[in-house]
């Protein structure tokens, strides 16, 4: 079974069926063993009626007690061997499913890491969660066909061969009847696949809503929008529930036919065999054997139906995984190196220029406009942005990531100790904590830097999380730091301190922040005032207050704080 450090291989992403087949090919020895054990187990189930027929015809009916004892001993031996085969089959198939489960998890996690910053721009969190929680298990369960599925086919052919020696008529009925049963169930499996696909899609949407609701609950409460989002969640929940009922309805028919049709078929074949026995065409022992053969076939037929059901669901889940694995990260066609010395970052679309060694602030009535400017300057979206006059697209992406850091105010915070959250290592965060005015956060925690943090640091307030994100960005000490709204959740006193210390800490290094707070703008060397995403004016905070009415109106809501 694949371990935590083993390479999962390159998945086949040409389709859902091909992905499932790739999972089988990744463990050929175990898959073959599962098929052999499943086949042997089911064939020996079919051997039981044969041995019973021999015990009756050669031992019980003529009164040969020695022969009867011999056949009974053979029955006991076959039953014991079959019990062992059943145990080994189950163990092997469990390993097959677990390998498929872990392998899929590894390729999905690897793809998420490969996508990096493009992940959130290419798919929603709900889609990834749905794959990890539901689809992985469904795919693993679909590989049941490797063992019992193959065994059912072998048992079917074996029983058909045994029936030929008893009655060609019964053999023909079985050979034609069993496929007819499977064909009757087929349309329901197709309907199930369609219903399951829609259900999975709706489940992904609902999971995304849950993540959004949980992550933004405080904001929604403050804006009075919690009820609106809750109503949307309830509406999507009802749709998912209705689709779940449709899936359940089709599933109930599949399972009912999977049990009912083989039982009805058993009754028909038994009736035919009884008539043949009454007419003297077959012996009593052969009648018992026929009944046993057909009773044994109920198992393979049920496995076929179950495998069809699992495969239908597995293909739907595999297609979702394949769709995720087909996503591509940001294209990197760059061949050039980063500039050898601090240089200007320029975004032609907005005409924003970030001068080296200065603290630059971008102010705009719509924060999304300035955020898009920083996305382009950090090469998180395709653009014509340049660095030292060289298009960013021509510079190798790893070199850009080494020099330019985009610090999002909503960047993820992983669970772990506070030290691991901000440093990921054993570096000393004292200076960065001071610059971000975050010493009080450490002092308030029971174990300081070794205190455990929840995922997204939910055991901290919004302002504390924002300062922790700033600490992490300052510890990285990039040549160019682009920070999106780094103080938006802070009170005025803390915000003023952060602005002052940020300037001191980043003295001589290139820093750009997006903000409309006068407390931060007043510490900037240069303020860039944007209107509708385009540069409208450049100057210091005081100059723009005097010369630009639009800028003055934008920041006037905080002007009293400056007095």
mmCIF file of C-alpha atoms in Angstrom, residues 98-328:
data_model
loop_
_atom_site.group_PDB
_atom_site.id
_atom_site.type_symbol
_atom_site.label_atom_id
_atom_site.label_comp_id
_atom_site.label_asym_id
_atom_site.label_seq_id
_atom_site.Cartn_x
_atom_site.Cartn_y
_atom_site.Cartn_z
ATOM 1 C CA UNK A 98 -7.129 1.972 0.790
ATOM 2 C CA UNK A 99 -4.366 2.284 -1.805
ATOM 3 C CA UNK A 100 -6.813 3.915 -4.224
ATOM 4 C CA UNK A 101 -8.014 6.205 -1.443
ATOM 5 C CA UNK A 102 -4.549 7.343 -0.339
ATOM 6 C CA UNK A 103 -3.252 7.587 -3.899
ATOM 7 C CA UNK A 104 -6.157 9.827 -4.912
ATOM 8 C CA UNK A 105 -5.654 11.975 -1.818
ATOM 9 C CA UNK A 106 -1.968 12.373 -2.679
ATOM 10 C CA UNK A 107 -2.575 13.362 -6.307
ATOM 11 C CA UNK A 108 -5.308 15.813 -5.261
ATOM 12 C CA UNK A 109 -3.103 17.378 -2.558
ATOM 13 C CA UNK A 110 -0.172 17.451 -4.984
ATOM 14 C CA UNK A 111 -2.334 19.211 -7.556
ATOM 15 C CA UNK A 112 -3.491 21.739 -4.957
ATOM 16 C CA UNK A 113 0.152 22.480 -4.107
ATOM 17 C CA UNK A 114 1.041 22.651 -7.800
ATOM 18 C CA UNK A 115 -1.738 25.155 -8.494
ATOM 19 C CA UNK A 116 -0.574 27.292 -5.581
ATOM 20 C CA UNK A 117 -2.053 30.771 -5.732
ATOM 21 C CA UNK A 118 -4.053 29.821 -8.825
ATOM 22 C CA UNK A 119 -6.121 27.318 -6.812
ATOM 23 C CA UNK A 120 -8.580 29.817 -5.384
ATOM 24 C CA UNK A 121 -8.876 31.464 -8.810
ATOM 25 C CA UNK A 122 -9.613 28.206 -10.660
ATOM 26 C CA UNK A 123 -12.023 26.397 -8.323
ATOM 27 C CA UNK A 124 -13.957 26.897 -5.125
ATOM 28 C CA UNK A 125 -13.097 25.594 -1.692
ATOM 29 C CA UNK A 126 -16.321 23.579 -1.679
ATOM 30 C CA UNK A 127 -15.216 21.609 -4.735
ATOM 31 C CA UNK A 128 -11.937 20.592 -3.102
ATOM 32 C CA UNK A 129 -13.660 19.709 0.178
ATOM 33 C CA UNK A 130 -16.270 17.598 -1.622
ATOM 34 C CA UNK A 131 -13.528 15.697 -3.436
ATOM 35 C CA UNK A 132 -11.611 15.081 -0.207
ATOM 36 C CA UNK A 133 -14.615 14.130 1.903
ATOM 37 C CA UNK A 134 -16.874 12.213 -0.487
ATOM 38 C CA UNK A 135 -15.407 11.516 -3.911
ATOM 39 C CA UNK A 136 -12.225 9.863 -2.652
ATOM 40 C CA UNK A 137 -14.220 7.288 -0.688
ATOM 41 C CA UNK A 138 -16.585 6.673 -3.602
ATOM 42 C CA UNK A 139 -13.700 6.076 -6.005
ATOM 43 C CA UNK A 140 -12.042 3.646 -3.613
ATOM 44 C CA UNK A 141 -15.294 1.716 -3.150
ATOM 45 C CA UNK A 142 -15.718 1.416 -6.932
ATOM 46 C CA UNK A 143 -12.594 -0.749 -7.119
ATOM 47 C CA UNK A 144 -14.596 -3.564 -5.489
ATOM 48 C CA UNK A 145 -15.156 -4.714 -9.066
ATOM 49 C CA UNK A 146 -11.524 -5.886 -9.163
ATOM 50 C CA UNK A 147 -12.197 -8.760 -6.745
ATOM 51 C CA UNK A 148 -15.837 -9.868 -6.418
ATOM 52 C CA UNK A 149 -16.671 -8.426 -9.840
ATOM 53 C CA UNK A 150 -14.145 -10.636 -11.648
ATOM 54 C CA UNK A 151 -15.022 -13.541 -9.354
ATOM 55 C CA UNK A 152 -18.703 -13.196 -10.261
ATOM 56 C CA UNK A 153 -17.867 -13.595 -13.966
ATOM 57 C CA UNK A 154 -15.712 -16.681 -13.322
ATOM 58 C CA UNK A 155 -18.371 -18.229 -11.055
ATOM 59 C CA UNK A 156 -21.043 -17.577 -13.668
ATOM 60 C CA UNK A 157 -19.067 -19.409 -16.370
ATOM 61 C CA UNK A 158 -18.191 -22.252 -13.973
ATOM 62 C CA UNK A 159 -21.809 -22.805 -12.958
ATOM 63 C CA UNK A 160 -22.883 -22.692 -16.596
ATOM 64 C CA UNK A 161 -20.317 -25.399 -17.415
ATOM 65 C CA UNK A 162 -21.528 -27.554 -14.504
ATOM 66 C CA UNK A 163 -25.153 -27.145 -15.593
ATOM 67 C CA UNK A 164 -24.313 -28.346 -19.107
ATOM 68 C CA UNK A 165 -23.377 -31.724 -17.607
ATOM 69 C CA UNK A 166 -26.750 -31.860 -15.845
ATOM 70 C CA UNK A 167 -29.125 -30.407 -18.447
ATOM 71 C CA UNK A 168 -28.363 -28.371 -21.570
ATOM 72 C CA UNK A 169 -31.834 -26.800 -21.241
ATOM 73 C CA UNK A 170 -31.108 -25.493 -17.739
ATOM 74 C CA UNK A 171 -27.670 -24.321 -18.842
ATOM 75 C CA UNK A 172 -29.238 -22.357 -21.726
ATOM 76 C CA UNK A 173 -31.817 -20.777 -19.391
ATOM 77 C CA UNK A 174 -29.079 -19.700 -16.971
ATOM 78 C CA UNK A 175 -26.737 -18.458 -19.709
ATOM 79 C CA UNK A 176 -29.477 -16.311 -21.245
ATOM 80 C CA UNK A 177 -31.356 -15.364 -18.084
ATOM 81 C CA UNK A 178 -28.539 -13.866 -16.044
ATOM 82 C CA UNK A 179 -27.454 -11.365 -18.758
ATOM 83 C CA UNK A 180 -31.128 -10.446 -19.212
ATOM 84 C CA UNK A 181 -31.309 -9.541 -15.516
ATOM 85 C CA UNK A 182 -28.206 -7.385 -15.798
ATOM 86 C CA UNK A 183 -29.618 -5.655 -18.895
ATOM 87 C CA UNK A 184 -32.849 -4.880 -17.044
ATOM 88 C CA UNK A 185 -30.879 -3.120 -14.327
ATOM 89 C CA UNK A 186 -28.676 -1.213 -16.838
ATOM 90 C CA UNK A 187 -31.054 1.705 -17.581
ATOM 91 C CA UNK A 188 -31.421 2.381 -13.882
ATOM 92 C CA UNK A 189 -27.634 2.571 -13.560
ATOM 93 C CA UNK A 190 -27.525 5.171 -16.350
ATOM 94 C CA UNK A 191 -30.195 7.225 -14.593
ATOM 95 C CA UNK A 192 -28.302 6.842 -11.335
ATOM 96 C CA UNK A 193 -25.121 8.163 -12.939
ATOM 97 C CA UNK A 194 -26.895 11.300 -14.170
ATOM 98 C CA UNK A 195 -28.661 11.907 -10.864
ATOM 99 C CA UNK A 196 -25.447 11.299 -8.917
ATOM 100 C CA UNK A 197 -23.556 13.797 -11.094
ATOM 101 C CA UNK A 198 -26.066 16.552 -10.409
ATOM 102 C CA UNK A 199 -26.112 15.654 -6.716
ATOM 103 C CA UNK A 200 -22.322 15.928 -6.472
ATOM 104 C CA UNK A 201 -22.340 19.294 -8.247
ATOM 105 C CA UNK A 202 -24.985 20.675 -5.899
ATOM 106 C CA UNK A 203 -23.069 19.262 -2.939
ATOM 107 C CA UNK A 204 -19.970 21.188 -4.016
ATOM 108 C CA UNK A 205 -21.959 24.442 -4.260
ATOM 109 C CA UNK A 206 -23.469 23.903 -0.817
ATOM 110 C CA UNK A 207 -20.091 23.111 0.727
ATOM 111 C CA UNK A 208 -18.732 26.354 -0.723
ATOM 112 C CA UNK A 209 -21.592 28.247 0.901
ATOM 113 C CA UNK A 210 -20.825 26.600 4.244
ATOM 114 C CA UNK A 211 -17.161 27.634 3.983
ATOM 115 C CA UNK A 212 -18.101 31.193 3.007
ATOM 116 C CA UNK A 213 -20.675 31.435 5.771
ATOM 117 C CA UNK A 214 -18.296 30.118 8.437
ATOM 118 C CA UNK A 215 -15.406 32.309 7.320
ATOM 119 C CA UNK A 216 -17.411 35.539 7.046
ATOM 120 C CA UNK A 217 -19.925 35.166 9.855
ATOM 121 C CA UNK A 218 -18.651 38.148 11.840
ATOM 122 C CA UNK A 219 -18.647 40.392 8.815
ATOM 123 C CA UNK A 220 -22.126 39.247 7.822
ATOM 124 C CA UNK A 221 -23.393 39.973 11.321
ATOM 125 C CA UNK A 222 -21.927 43.460 11.208
ATOM 126 C CA UNK A 223 -23.470 44.202 7.806
ATOM 127 C CA UNK A 224 -26.787 42.598 8.641
ATOM 128 C CA UNK A 225 -26.396 40.139 5.779
ATOM 129 C CA UNK A 226 -26.425 36.908 7.759
ATOM 130 C CA UNK A 227 -30.114 36.314 7.061
ATOM 131 C CA UNK A 228 -29.654 36.790 3.317
ATOM 132 C CA UNK A 229 -26.836 34.253 3.132
ATOM 133 C CA UNK A 230 -28.719 31.880 5.450
ATOM 134 C CA UNK A 231 -31.754 32.021 3.135
ATOM 135 C CA UNK A 232 -29.540 31.171 0.158
ATOM 136 C CA UNK A 233 -28.039 28.289 2.129
ATOM 137 C CA UNK A 234 -31.503 26.971 3.030
ATOM 138 C CA UNK A 235 -32.593 27.210 -0.609
ATOM 139 C CA UNK A 236 -29.539 25.295 -1.815
ATOM 140 C CA UNK A 237 -30.045 22.762 0.975
ATOM 141 C CA UNK A 238 -33.603 22.091 -0.182
ATOM 142 C CA UNK A 239 -32.404 21.634 -3.756
ATOM 143 C CA UNK A 240 -29.713 19.226 -2.589
ATOM 144 C CA UNK A 241 -32.252 17.364 -0.468
ATOM 145 C CA UNK A 242 -34.628 17.020 -3.425
ATOM 146 C CA UNK A 243 -31.785 15.761 -5.623
ATOM 147 C CA UNK A 244 -30.781 13.345 -2.863
ATOM 148 C CA UNK A 245 -34.300 11.936 -2.880
ATOM 149 C CA UNK A 246 -34.028 11.410 -6.642
ATOM 150 C CA UNK A 247 -30.721 9.597 -6.194
ATOM 151 C CA UNK A 248 -32.265 7.515 -3.399
ATOM 152 C CA UNK A 249 -35.267 6.600 -5.539
ATOM 153 C CA UNK A 250 -33.094 5.283 -8.372
ATOM 154 C CA UNK A 251 -30.799 3.536 -5.881
ATOM 155 C CA UNK A 252 -33.755 1.786 -4.256
ATOM 156 C CA UNK A 253 -34.852 0.403 -7.628
ATOM 157 C CA UNK A 254 -31.333 -0.777 -8.407
ATOM 158 C CA UNK A 255 -30.989 -2.560 -5.074
ATOM 159 C CA UNK A 256 -34.516 -3.997 -5.195
ATOM 160 C CA UNK A 257 -34.002 -5.415 -8.682
ATOM 161 C CA UNK A 258 -30.561 -6.652 -7.671
ATOM 162 C CA UNK A 259 -32.156 -8.860 -5.019
ATOM 163 C CA UNK A 260 -35.635 -9.491 -6.423
ATOM 164 C CA UNK A 261 -34.841 -10.505 -10.015
ATOM 165 C CA UNK A 262 -32.221 -13.144 -9.081
ATOM 166 C CA UNK A 263 -34.639 -14.612 -6.531
ATOM 167 C CA UNK A 264 -37.419 -14.777 -9.125
ATOM 168 C CA UNK A 265 -34.979 -16.324 -11.563
ATOM 169 C CA UNK A 266 -34.019 -18.908 -8.920
ATOM 170 C CA UNK A 267 -37.675 -19.875 -8.550
ATOM 171 C CA UNK A 268 -38.092 -20.322 -12.321
ATOM 172 C CA UNK A 269 -34.992 -22.488 -12.710
ATOM 173 C CA UNK A 270 -35.887 -24.571 -9.645
ATOM 174 C CA UNK A 271 -39.363 -25.188 -11.075
ATOM 175 C CA UNK A 272 -37.878 -26.330 -14.390
ATOM 176 C CA UNK A 273 -35.388 -28.584 -12.602
ATOM 177 C CA UNK A 274 -38.153 -30.093 -10.463
ATOM 178 C CA UNK A 275 -40.177 -30.930 -13.586
ATOM 179 C CA UNK A 276 -37.109 -32.573 -15.145
ATOM 180 C CA UNK A 277 -36.547 -34.594 -11.949
ATOM 181 C CA UNK A 278 -40.203 -35.668 -11.872
ATOM 182 C CA UNK A 279 -39.887 -36.820 -15.479
ATOM 183 C CA UNK A 280 -36.755 -38.797 -14.585
ATOM 184 C CA UNK A 281 -34.452 -36.793 -16.811
ATOM 185 C CA UNK A 282 -32.222 -35.764 -13.877
ATOM 186 C CA UNK A 283 -31.580 -37.407 -10.507
ATOM 187 C CA UNK A 284 -32.622 -36.108 -7.096
ATOM 188 C CA UNK A 285 -29.008 -35.272 -6.362
ATOM 189 C CA UNK A 286 -28.780 -33.309 -9.620
ATOM 190 C CA UNK A 287 -31.985 -31.462 -8.667
ATOM 191 C CA UNK A 288 -30.355 -30.462 -5.390
ATOM 192 C CA UNK A 289 -27.227 -29.462 -7.288
ATOM 193 C CA UNK A 290 -29.205 -27.309 -9.744
ATOM 194 C CA UNK A 291 -30.932 -25.564 -6.871
ATOM 195 C CA UNK A 292 -27.572 -25.003 -5.202
ATOM 196 C CA UNK A 293 -25.967 -23.749 -8.420
ATOM 197 C CA UNK A 294 -28.693 -21.210 -9.037
ATOM 198 C CA UNK A 295 -28.727 -20.183 -5.375
ATOM 199 C CA UNK A 296 -24.994 -19.618 -5.639
ATOM 200 C CA UNK A 297 -25.562 -17.505 -8.756
ATOM 201 C CA UNK A 298 -27.700 -15.105 -6.741
ATOM 202 C CA UNK A 299 -24.472 -13.928 -5.118
ATOM 203 C CA UNK A 300 -22.590 -13.170 -8.374
ATOM 204 C CA UNK A 301 -25.624 -11.463 -9.869
ATOM 205 C CA UNK A 302 -26.002 -9.327 -6.742
ATOM 206 C CA UNK A 303 -22.284 -8.522 -6.984
ATOM 207 C CA UNK A 304 -22.695 -7.524 -10.627
ATOM 208 C CA UNK A 305 -25.524 -5.170 -9.774
ATOM 209 C CA UNK A 306 -23.593 -3.821 -6.774
ATOM 210 C CA UNK A 307 -20.464 -3.367 -8.882
ATOM 211 C CA UNK A 308 -22.491 -1.565 -11.537
ATOM 212 C CA UNK A 309 -23.915 0.698 -8.851
ATOM 213 C CA UNK A 310 -20.496 1.385 -7.339
ATOM 214 C CA UNK A 311 -18.900 1.936 -10.753
ATOM 215 C CA UNK A 312 -21.609 4.407 -11.760
ATOM 216 C CA UNK A 313 -20.968 6.435 -8.624
ATOM 217 C CA UNK A 314 -17.207 5.940 -8.904
ATOM 218 C CA UNK A 315 -17.070 7.276 -12.470
ATOM 219 C CA UNK A 316 -18.989 10.387 -11.429
ATOM 220 C CA UNK A 317 -16.531 10.969 -8.572
ATOM 221 C CA UNK A 318 -13.532 10.184 -10.801
ATOM 222 C CA UNK A 319 -14.686 12.730 -13.368
ATOM 223 C CA UNK A 320 -14.736 15.397 -10.676
ATOM 224 C CA UNK A 321 -11.212 14.445 -9.631
ATOM 225 C CA UNK A 322 -10.057 14.439 -13.265
ATOM 226 C CA UNK A 323 -11.624 17.856 -13.796
ATOM 227 C CA UNK A 324 -9.652 19.151 -10.831
ATOM 228 C CA UNK A 325 -6.426 17.471 -11.962
ATOM 229 C CA UNK A 326 -6.751 19.076 -15.401
ATOM 230 C CA UNK A 327 -6.525 22.573 -13.942
ATOM 231 C CA UNK A 328 -3.285 24.281 -14.832
#
